[in-house]
Amino acid sequence: MKRNITIKKPLLLLACLCSLNLTAQEVWNVDRCMAYAVDHNRTVKQRNLEADNYRLERMKAIGQFLPGVSGGVSAQYNFGRSVDPETNTYKSESTFNNGYSMEASISIFRGGSLINQVRKSKANLLLGKAALQEARDNTALETFQAYIDALYYYGTTRLARQKLAESDSLLYKTRRQEELGLKGMADVAQMEAQQATDAYNLTHQHNLYETAMLTLKQKMNFPSEDSLILDTCLLEQSAFDQIQLATVQAEEVFRLALTYNPTLKQAEMQKYAAKMDRKISWSSVVPSITFYGGISSSYYKELHKTGYPQFSTQFENNFGSYFGISMSIPIFNRLSGIANMRQARNNYRIATEQYEAQKEELQKLVQQAVQDREGYLKESIQMEKKVASDSLAYHVTRRKYEEGLMTSLDVQNNAATLLESQTGLLQSKLTYLMKCRLVDYYKGQDIIRTKE
């Protein structure tokens, strides 16, 4: 009994280590990769800081409605001839003069520039948020594309490995049949050449897969030395299991995209901000009114003399207050006011054209995405049928080759046709998945789908 226990302990320890190793290797699906890429993307971080600056600009614009308060303190020593404040005559003496003041002012009217500046800052704040969302979405879409590419080359590598295993098996059988006199040296040479070709193709596809994985890590800003294991469940799904094509047409998707697309939202906010700049430019040709008021006091003393009132007494006696209203009327500002108004009008027209152009571009992208989604779905369904037919034809041809009824060239042609069909199915299926996610994005759904 003791010997059985000592034999099973190393086996149990090895099993535990294997299970821990499998647990430590986390699988990354596409949503997790996109979320990681967005969190670590430097462009997204910059857009986030820019959005915060827009929030501060809005705070400054609102603060213009509040009164501005300033205070001042002055101290002055005079040596030599100076004016006596009591007799208003010159005399030679040394004096010390100390003054205190505080003033507040508030704008009453500036041609509507204050309220329009607040509206512009609100538009810029929304623009900053849209720019941040655009950066997040672009990062997620680029990561999604890199993920699909890596998954595609993973699938082609697996197909190439299966093809090489088929070639190894067929080469072994051909050699055995050649030893029995059922096949000739030409058949063996042909199978050896096919096996070498498949071995090269496996190496080539594996290199493409490694390159795609490196690109994915770079898009994610993921450490290149760390391992990244992708979720390959998408490769196992059938095209018929993915038929979830909604009845929403391109026009309906475009209508939703007008509301949710961040790129178009930026163009819209730029247009609105240019409109506010146009209204703000009018303030350069209209009067501005400001209300102000303040208090002041002072202290005076001749040095080396006594008998002056104390500081508190002079401060109280010299205390005064004032208020008033000032109006500034622009009469001639060297034509800058008219020029600013015309420039603001042109900028607004430019922003309007840019918005319309962005809307047209978005409509084209939506139509292309919807068309691609429908097209790749149909391709996936047809390619799955073709793969089934080519697989059956290949196995029948191989069986007949083993029986001496087919040549090695027939087997190679059918194997190449099957591999091409499988690769085409893989590409169309993965592309269809990406187009579905892209259409949903234009409909206003989040690119990154987190499980609740």
Short mmCIF file of C-alpha atoms in Angstrom, two decimals:
data_model
loop_
_atom_site.label_atom_id
_atom_site.label_comp_id
_atom_site.label_asym_id
_atom_site.label_seq_id
_atom_site.Cartn_x
_atom_site.Cartn_y
_atom_site.Cartn_z
CA MET A 1 0.00 0.00 0.00
CA LYS A 2 2.82 2.42 0.78
CA ARG A 3 4.45 1.72 -2.58
CA ASN A 4 1.21 2.51 -4.42
CA ILE A 5 0.93 5.80 -2.60
CA THR A 6 4.48 6.81 -3.45
CA ILE A 7 3.86 6.03 -7.10
CA LYS A 8 0.66 8.07 -7.29
CA LYS A 9 2.03 11.15 -5.54
CA PRO A 10 4.24 12.29 -8.45
CA LEU A 11 1.40 11.64 -10.87
CA LEU A 12 -1.00 13.66 -8.72
CA LEU A 13 1.51 16.49 -8.42
CA LEU A 14 2.05 16.52 -12.18
CA ALA A 15 -1.69 16.64 -12.81
CA CYS A 16 -2.05 19.56 -10.41
CA LEU A 17 0.76 21.46 -12.11
CA CYS A 18 -0.80 20.89 -15.52
CA SER A 19 -4.18 22.12 -14.33
CA LEU A 20 -2.59 25.22 -12.82
CA ASN A 21 -0.76 25.90 -16.07
CA LEU A 22 -3.96 25.65 -18.08
CA THR A 23 -5.75 27.92 -15.63
CA ALA A 24 -2.99 30.52 -15.80
CA GLN A 25 -3.27 30.74 -19.59
CA GLU A 26 -6.19 33.10 -19.95
CA VAL A 27 -8.12 33.15 -23.20
CA TRP A 28 -8.71 36.57 -24.78
CA ASN A 29 -11.83 37.10 -26.83
CA VAL A 30 -12.25 40.00 -29.23
CA ASP A 31 -14.17 42.20 -26.77
CA ARG A 32 -11.51 41.82 -24.12
CA CYS A 33 -8.78 42.66 -26.62
CA MET A 34 -10.63 45.78 -27.76
CA ALA A 35 -11.25 46.91 -24.18
CA TYR A 36 -7.56 46.46 -23.36
CA ALA A 37 -6.54 48.38 -26.48
CA VAL A 38 -8.84 51.30 -25.67
CA ASP A 39 -7.58 51.51 -22.08
CA HIS A 40 -3.93 51.57 -23.16
CA ASN A 41 -4.14 53.63 -26.35
CA ARG A 42 -2.21 56.90 -26.20
CA THR A 43 -4.46 58.69 -28.69
CA VAL A 44 -7.45 57.94 -26.49
CA LYS A 45 -5.60 59.36 -23.49
CA GLN A 46 -4.81 62.55 -25.44
CA ARG A 47 -8.44 62.95 -26.52
CA ASN A 48 -9.50 62.49 -22.90
CA LEU A 49 -7.23 65.34 -21.81
CA GLU A 50 -8.51 67.51 -24.66
CA ALA A 51 -12.08 66.84 -23.56
CA ASP A 52 -11.12 67.95 -20.05
CA ASN A 53 -9.71 71.18 -21.50
CA TYR A 54 -13.04 71.79 -23.22
CA ARG A 55 -14.77 71.39 -19.86
CA LEU A 56 -12.45 74.00 -18.39
CA GLU A 57 -13.15 76.35 -21.30
CA ARG A 58 -16.87 76.02 -20.58
CA MET A 59 -16.19 76.87 -16.94
CA LYS A 60 -14.31 79.99 -18.02
CA ALA A 61 -17.15 81.02 -20.36
CA ILE A 62 -19.71 80.72 -17.56
CA GLY A 63 -17.42 82.65 -15.25
CA GLN A 64 -17.63 85.70 -17.55
CA PHE A 65 -21.13 86.34 -16.17
CA LEU A 66 -19.73 86.77 -12.68
CA PRO A 67 -18.24 90.06 -11.49
CA GLY A 68 -14.50 90.45 -11.53
CA VAL A 69 -12.93 91.67 -8.30
CA SER A 70 -9.39 93.04 -7.95
CA GLY A 71 -7.53 94.59 -5.06
CA GLY A 72 -4.40 96.64 -4.83
CA VAL A 73 -1.92 97.80 -2.22
CA SER A 74 0.74 100.44 -2.83
CA ALA A 75 3.59 101.80 -0.73
CA GLN A 76 5.76 104.72 -1.78
CA TYR A 77 8.73 106.54 -0.25
CA ASN A 78 9.51 110.04 -1.57
CA PHE A 79 12.84 111.81 -1.01
CA GLY A 80 13.56 115.42 -1.99
CA ARG A 81 11.11 117.98 -3.27
CA SER A 82 7.49 116.94 -3.28
CA VAL A 83 4.02 118.46 -3.11
CA ASP A 84 2.55 119.04 0.29
CA PRO A 85 -0.99 117.65 0.16
CA GLU A 86 -2.17 120.21 2.75
CA THR A 87 -0.79 123.42 1.21
CA ASN A 88 -0.25 122.16 -2.36
CA THR A 89 3.23 123.73 -2.40
CA TYR A 90 6.65 122.23 -3.05
CA LYS A 91 8.93 121.54 -0.17
CA SER A 92 11.94 119.37 0.56
CA GLU A 93 11.06 116.45 2.75
CA SER A 94 10.88 112.66 2.92
CA THR A 95 7.40 111.11 2.98
CA PHE A 96 5.75 107.74 3.08
CA ASN A 97 2.47 107.16 1.29
CA ASN A 98 0.40 103.96 1.55
CA GLY A 99 -2.75 103.23 -0.51
CA TYR A 100 -5.41 100.47 -0.57
CA SER A 101 -8.09 99.82 -3.16
CA MET A 102 -10.58 97.19 -4.25
CA GLU A 103 -12.68 97.32 -7.40
CA ALA A 104 -15.36 95.09 -8.93
CA SER A 105 -16.75 95.22 -12.45
CA ILE A 106 -19.32 93.26 -14.39
CA SER A 107 -20.25 93.37 -18.05
CA ILE A 108 -23.86 94.30 -18.70
CA PHE A 109 -23.88 94.17 -22.49
CA ARG A 110 -21.32 92.97 -25.04
CA GLY A 111 -23.45 92.46 -28.08
CA GLY A 112 -24.52 88.96 -27.01
CA SER A 113 -20.94 87.65 -27.05
CA LEU A 114 -21.11 86.29 -23.49
CA ILE A 115 -24.09 83.99 -24.00
CA ASN A 116 -22.82 82.96 -27.42
CA GLN A 117 -19.42 82.14 -25.91
CA VAL A 118 -21.17 79.83 -23.45
CA ARG A 119 -23.05 78.17 -26.30
CA LYS A 120 -19.83 77.75 -28.23
CA SER A 121 -18.08 76.23 -25.22
CA LYS A 122 -20.94 73.76 -24.85
CA ALA A 123 -20.59 72.79 -28.51
CA ASN A 124 -16.83 72.38 -28.07
CA LEU A 125 -17.43 70.21 -25.02
CA LEU A 126 -19.70 67.93 -27.05
CA LEU A 127 -17.10 68.00 -29.82
CA GLY A 128 -14.43 66.87 -27.39
CA LYS A 129 -16.60 64.02 -26.16
CA ALA A 130 -17.32 62.98 -29.74
CA ALA A 131 -13.60 63.10 -30.57
CA LEU A 132 -12.88 60.93 -27.55
CA GLN A 133 -15.56 58.46 -28.59
CA GLU A 134 -14.22 58.44 -32.15
CA ALA A 135 -10.73 57.64 -30.91
CA ARG A 136 -12.10 54.83 -28.76
CA ASP A 137 -14.16 53.44 -31.63
CA ASN A 138 -11.33 53.66 -34.15
CA THR A 139 -8.99 51.91 -31.75
CA ALA A 140 -11.56 49.18 -31.16
CA LEU A 141 -12.21 48.72 -34.88
CA GLU A 142 -8.52 48.53 -35.69
CA THR A 143 -8.06 45.98 -32.92
CA PHE A 144 -11.06 44.03 -34.20
CA GLN A 145 -9.52 43.91 -37.69
CA ALA A 146 -6.16 42.80 -36.28
CA TYR A 147 -7.92 40.15 -34.18
CA ILE A 148 -9.79 38.83 -37.23
CA ASP A 149 -6.53 38.72 -39.21
CA ALA A 150 -4.77 36.81 -36.44
CA LEU A 151 -7.71 34.43 -36.14
CA TYR A 152 -7.73 33.92 -39.91
CA TYR A 153 -4.05 32.99 -40.02
CA TYR A 154 -4.55 30.77 -37.01
CA GLY A 155 -7.21 28.96 -39.00
CA THR A 156 -5.05 28.72 -42.13
CA THR A 157 -2.20 27.39 -40.02
CA ARG A 158 -4.47 24.73 -38.61
CA LEU A 159 -5.70 23.81 -42.10
CA ALA A 160 -2.11 23.64 -43.32
CA ARG A 161 -1.22 21.36 -40.40
CA GLN A 162 -4.14 19.08 -41.22
CA LYS A 163 -3.12 19.09 -44.89
CA LEU A 164 0.43 18.15 -43.93
CA ALA A 165 -0.85 15.32 -41.74
CA GLU A 166 -2.90 14.05 -44.69
CA SER A 167 0.15 14.22 -46.93
CA ASP A 168 2.30 12.37 -44.38
CA SER A 169 -0.28 9.64 -44.09
CA LEU A 170 -0.72 9.35 -47.85
CA LEU A 171 3.04 9.36 -48.42
CA TYR A 172 3.45 6.54 -45.89
CA LYS A 173 0.76 4.47 -47.58
CA THR A 174 2.22 5.18 -51.02
CA ARG A 175 5.65 4.01 -49.88
CA ARG A 176 4.15 0.84 -48.43
CA GLN A 177 2.26 0.23 -51.67
CA GLU A 178 5.47 0.84 -53.62
CA GLU A 179 7.20 -1.83 -51.51
CA LEU A 180 4.34 -4.22 -52.34
CA GLY A 181 4.55 -3.38 -56.04
CA LEU A 182 1.20 -1.59 -56.16
CA LYS A 183 2.68 1.88 -56.82
CA GLY A 184 5.63 3.13 -58.76
CA MET A 185 8.53 5.39 -57.92
CA ALA A 186 6.83 8.26 -59.76
CA ASP A 187 3.91 8.11 -57.35
CA VAL A 188 6.25 8.15 -54.37
CA ALA A 189 8.22 11.09 -55.79
CA GLN A 190 5.01 12.97 -56.47
CA MET A 191 3.78 12.43 -52.92
CA GLU A 192 7.14 13.45 -51.49
CA ALA A 193 6.98 16.69 -53.49
CA GLN A 194 3.44 17.31 -52.23
CA GLN A 195 4.51 16.60 -48.66
CA ALA A 196 7.40 19.08 -48.98
CA THR A 197 5.04 21.68 -50.43
CA ASP A 198 2.62 21.21 -47.56
CA ALA A 199 5.45 21.46 -45.04
CA TYR A 200 6.56 24.74 -46.60
CA ASN A 201 2.98 26.03 -46.62
CA LEU A 202 2.64 25.21 -42.92
CA THR A 203 5.82 27.14 -42.13
CA HIS A 204 4.66 30.05 -44.27
CA GLN A 205 1.22 30.22 -42.65
CA HIS A 206 2.74 29.99 -39.19
CA ASN A 207 5.01 32.93 -39.97
CA LEU A 208 1.99 34.92 -41.17
CA TYR A 209 0.21 34.03 -37.96
CA GLU A 210 3.14 35.23 -35.84
CA THR A 211 3.22 38.49 -37.80
CA ALA A 212 -0.53 38.95 -37.33
CA MET A 213 -0.18 38.31 -33.59
CA LEU A 214 2.58 40.90 -33.38
CA THR A 215 0.36 43.40 -35.19
CA LEU A 216 -2.49 42.65 -32.80
CA LYS A 217 -0.25 43.21 -29.78
CA GLN A 218 0.93 46.51 -31.24
CA LYS A 219 -2.64 47.66 -31.81
CA MET A 220 -3.47 46.71 -28.23
CA ASN A 221 -0.24 48.20 -26.84
CA PHE A 222 0.22 44.77 -25.30
CA PRO A 223 3.69 43.63 -24.15
CA SER A 224 5.19 41.74 -27.08
CA GLU A 225 7.08 39.33 -24.82
CA ASP A 226 3.90 38.16 -23.05
CA SER A 227 1.77 35.36 -24.43
CA LEU A 228 -1.65 36.16 -25.88
CA ILE A 229 -4.04 33.24 -26.38
CA LEU A 230 -7.00 34.00 -28.62
CA ASP A 231 -10.48 32.59 -28.30
CA THR A 232 -11.00 30.36 -31.36
CA CYS A 233 -14.68 29.55 -30.79
CA LEU A 234 -15.61 31.67 -33.81
CA LEU A 235 -13.79 29.23 -36.07
CA GLU A 236 -15.96 26.35 -34.91
CA GLN A 237 -19.31 28.01 -35.64
CA SER A 238 -21.17 27.16 -38.80
CA ALA A 239 -22.30 29.83 -41.22
CA PHE A 240 -25.87 28.60 -40.82
CA ASP A 241 -25.64 29.19 -37.06
CA GLN A 242 -24.81 32.86 -37.71
CA ILE A 243 -27.87 33.73 -39.80
CA GLN A 244 -29.16 36.62 -37.73
CA LEU A 245 -29.54 39.13 -40.53
CA ALA A 246 -32.04 41.76 -39.44
CA THR A 247 -34.56 43.33 -41.77
CA VAL A 248 -33.10 46.80 -41.19
CA GLN A 249 -32.11 48.32 -44.52
CA ALA A 250 -29.31 50.74 -45.29
CA GLU A 251 -31.64 53.75 -45.05
CA GLU A 252 -32.68 52.83 -41.53
CA VAL A 253 -29.08 52.22 -40.47
CA PHE A 254 -28.07 55.58 -41.94
CA ARG A 255 -30.88 57.32 -40.06
CA LEU A 256 -29.57 55.88 -36.80
CA ALA A 257 -25.97 56.72 -37.73
CA LEU A 258 -26.91 60.39 -38.10
CA THR A 259 -27.65 60.41 -34.38
CA TYR A 260 -24.92 58.21 -32.96
CA ASN A 261 -21.90 58.46 -35.25
CA PRO A 262 -19.15 60.41 -33.40
CA THR A 263 -17.39 61.56 -36.58
CA LEU A 264 -20.54 63.18 -37.89
CA LYS A 265 -21.21 64.55 -34.41
CA GLN A 266 -17.87 66.36 -34.52
CA ALA A 267 -18.69 67.93 -37.88
CA GLU A 268 -22.07 69.02 -36.53
CA MET A 269 -20.54 70.61 -33.43
CA GLN A 270 -17.87 72.33 -35.51
CA LYS A 271 -20.65 73.80 -37.63
CA TYR A 272 -22.51 75.00 -34.53
CA ALA A 273 -19.32 76.48 -33.02
CA ALA A 274 -18.65 78.35 -36.27
CA LYS A 275 -22.20 79.70 -36.12
CA MET A 276 -21.56 80.99 -32.60
CA ASP A 277 -18.27 82.57 -33.74
CA ARG A 278 -20.23 84.35 -36.42
CA LYS A 279 -22.57 85.81 -33.79
CA ILE A 280 -19.68 86.67 -31.48
CA SER A 281 -18.01 88.65 -34.29
CA TRP A 282 -20.96 91.06 -34.24
CA SER A 283 -19.88 92.30 -30.81
CA SER A 284 -16.89 94.07 -32.39
CA VAL A 285 -19.17 96.61 -34.07
CA VAL A 286 -21.70 97.29 -31.28
CA PRO A 287 -21.24 99.20 -28.00
CA SER A 288 -20.35 97.43 -24.77
CA ILE A 289 -21.57 98.48 -21.33
CA THR A 290 -19.79 97.76 -18.04
CA PHE A 291 -20.83 98.48 -14.47
CA TYR A 292 -18.05 99.02 -11.93
CA GLY A 293 -17.55 100.09 -8.34
CA GLY A 294 -14.89 100.12 -5.67
CA ILE A 295 -13.50 101.35 -2.37
CA SER A 296 -10.17 102.95 -1.45
CA SER A 297 -8.20 104.45 1.41
CA SER A 298 -4.71 105.78 2.10
CA TYR A 299 -2.15 106.66 4.74
CA TYR A 300 0.35 109.58 4.62
CA LYS A 301 3.25 110.52 6.85
CA GLU A 302 6.34 112.71 6.72
CA LEU A 303 9.43 110.87 7.90
CA HIS A 304 11.35 112.14 10.90
CA LYS A 305 8.28 114.09 12.07
CA THR A 306 5.68 113.35 14.67
CA GLY A 307 2.14 114.42 15.30
CA TYR A 308 0.51 112.61 12.41
CA PRO A 309 -2.75 110.74 13.04
CA GLN A 310 -2.50 107.00 13.58
CA PHE A 311 -2.86 104.53 10.73
CA SER A 312 -6.36 103.44 11.77
CA THR A 313 -7.53 107.05 12.02
CA GLN A 314 -6.19 108.03 8.60
CA PHE A 315 -7.49 104.78 7.07
CA GLU A 316 -10.98 105.59 8.35
CA ASN A 317 -10.86 109.28 7.42
CA ASN A 318 -9.50 108.65 3.90
CA PHE A 319 -11.92 105.80 3.18
CA GLY A 320 -14.06 106.33 0.07
CA SER A 321 -16.22 104.44 -2.38
CA TYR A 322 -17.35 104.89 -5.96
CA PHE A 323 -19.41 103.25 -8.69
CA GLY A 324 -20.23 103.99 -12.27
CA ILE A 325 -21.20 102.76 -15.71
CA SER A 326 -18.96 102.94 -18.73
CA MET A 327 -19.84 102.49 -22.39
CA SER A 328 -17.35 101.73 -25.11
CA ILE A 329 -18.49 102.59 -28.63
CA PRO A 330 -16.39 101.33 -31.54
CA ILE A 331 -16.16 104.15 -34.09
CA PHE A 332 -13.29 103.10 -36.32
CA ASN A 333 -11.25 99.95 -35.69
CA ARG A 334 -9.28 99.93 -38.95
CA LEU A 335 -11.89 97.76 -40.72
CA SER A 336 -11.06 94.79 -38.47
CA GLY A 337 -14.66 94.46 -37.26
CA ILE A 338 -16.11 94.07 -40.76
CA ALA A 339 -13.29 91.73 -41.76
CA ASN A 340 -13.85 89.55 -38.68
CA MET A 341 -17.56 89.28 -39.46
CA ARG A 342 -16.90 88.23 -43.04
CA GLN A 343 -14.27 85.70 -41.97
CA ALA A 344 -16.67 84.24 -39.41
CA ARG A 345 -19.35 83.97 -42.08
CA ASN A 346 -16.96 82.18 -44.44
CA ASN A 347 -15.84 79.82 -41.68
CA TYR A 348 -19.47 78.97 -40.97
CA ARG A 349 -20.07 78.19 -44.62
CA ILE A 350 -16.94 76.03 -44.71
CA ALA A 351 -18.09 74.12 -41.64
CA THR A 352 -21.51 73.63 -43.24
CA GLU A 353 -19.94 72.16 -46.39
CA GLN A 354 -17.73 69.90 -44.30
CA TYR A 355 -20.74 68.66 -42.39
CA GLU A 356 -22.65 67.86 -45.57
CA ALA A 357 -19.62 66.13 -47.04
CA GLN A 358 -19.20 64.06 -43.88
CA LYS A 359 -22.87 63.11 -44.03
CA GLU A 360 -22.51 61.92 -47.62
CA GLU A 361 -19.38 59.96 -46.74
CA LEU A 362 -21.16 58.33 -43.83
CA GLN A 363 -24.04 57.32 -46.07
CA LYS A 364 -21.60 55.64 -48.47
CA LEU A 365 -19.90 53.79 -45.61
CA VAL A 366 -23.23 52.58 -44.23
CA GLN A 367 -24.42 51.35 -47.60
CA GLN A 368 -21.12 49.57 -48.21
CA ALA A 369 -21.18 47.95 -44.77
CA VAL A 370 -24.76 46.69 -45.16
CA GLN A 371 -24.02 45.38 -48.65
CA ASP A 372 -20.84 43.64 -47.49
CA ARG A 373 -22.68 42.06 -44.57
CA GLU A 374 -25.32 40.55 -46.82
CA GLY A 375 -22.77 39.53 -49.45
CA TYR A 376 -20.39 37.77 -47.07
CA LEU A 377 -23.27 35.96 -45.41
CA LYS A 378 -24.34 34.53 -48.75
CA GLU A 379 -20.72 33.68 -49.56
CA SER A 380 -20.31 31.89 -46.23
CA ILE A 381 -23.39 29.75 -46.80
CA GLN A 382 -22.38 28.82 -50.33
CA MET A 383 -18.76 28.20 -49.35
CA GLU A 384 -19.85 25.87 -46.55
CA LYS A 385 -21.78 23.82 -49.07
CA LYS A 386 -18.78 23.83 -51.40
CA VAL A 387 -16.46 22.70 -48.60
CA ALA A 388 -18.76 19.78 -47.86
CA SER A 389 -18.82 18.80 -51.55
CA ASP A 390 -15.05 19.23 -52.02
CA SER A 391 -14.36 17.24 -48.86
CA LEU A 392 -16.48 14.36 -50.12
CA ALA A 393 -14.80 14.51 -53.54
CA TYR A 394 -11.35 14.50 -51.96
CA HIS A 395 -12.01 11.48 -49.76
CA VAL A 396 -13.52 9.57 -52.69
CA THR A 397 -10.53 10.44 -54.89
CA ARG A 398 -8.08 9.41 -52.18
CA ARG A 399 -9.86 6.13 -51.65
CA LYS A 400 -9.77 5.41 -55.37
CA TYR A 401 -6.08 6.38 -55.44
CA GLU A 402 -5.34 3.89 -52.71
CA GLU A 403 -7.18 1.28 -54.78
CA GLY A 404 -5.22 2.20 -57.91
CA LEU A 405 -8.11 3.81 -59.76
CA MET A 406 -6.83 7.43 -59.54
CA THR A 407 -3.44 9.06 -60.05
CA SER A 408 -1.51 11.13 -57.57
CA LEU A 409 -2.19 14.26 -59.61
CA ASP A 410 -5.93 13.73 -59.11
CA VAL A 411 -5.41 13.53 -55.37
CA GLN A 412 -3.29 16.70 -55.33
CA ASN A 413 -5.81 18.64 -57.40
CA ASN A 414 -8.71 17.62 -55.18
CA ALA A 415 -6.69 18.36 -52.03
CA ALA A 416 -5.74 21.82 -53.35
CA THR A 417 -9.39 22.51 -54.24
CA LEU A 418 -10.51 21.46 -50.77
CA LEU A 419 -7.89 23.63 -49.07
CA GLU A 420 -8.84 26.62 -51.20
CA SER A 421 -12.52 26.14 -50.32
CA GLN A 422 -11.78 25.84 -46.62
CA THR A 423 -9.63 28.98 -46.71
CA GLY A 424 -12.33 30.88 -48.60
CA LEU A 425 -14.96 29.77 -46.10
CA LEU A 426 -12.78 30.88 -43.22
CA GLN A 427 -12.19 34.31 -44.73
CA SER A 428 -15.81 34.95 -45.69
CA LYS A 429 -17.10 33.80 -42.29
CA LEU A 430 -14.73 35.99 -40.29
CA THR A 431 -15.31 38.96 -42.57
CA TYR A 432 -19.06 38.51 -42.17
CA LEU A 433 -18.70 38.64 -38.40
CA MET A 434 -16.75 41.88 -38.63
CA LYS A 435 -19.27 43.45 -41.00
CA CYS A 436 -22.09 42.52 -38.61
CA ARG A 437 -20.28 44.29 -35.78
CA LEU A 438 -19.64 47.30 -38.05
CA VAL A 439 -23.30 47.59 -39.06
CA ASP A 440 -24.36 47.35 -35.42
CA TYR A 441 -21.87 50.12 -34.64
CA TYR A 442 -23.49 52.39 -37.23
CA LYS A 443 -26.85 51.59 -35.63
CA GLY A 444 -25.61 53.06 -32.36
CA GLN A 445 -24.55 49.93 -30.51
CA ASP A 446 -21.28 49.74 -28.64
CA ILE A 447 -18.43 48.03 -30.44
CA ILE A 448 -17.20 46.45 -27.23
CA ARG A 449 -19.85 44.17 -25.86
CA THR A 450 -19.39 43.43 -22.19
CA LYS A 451 -21.34 40.65 -20.52
CA GLU A 452 -23.55 41.88 -17.74
#
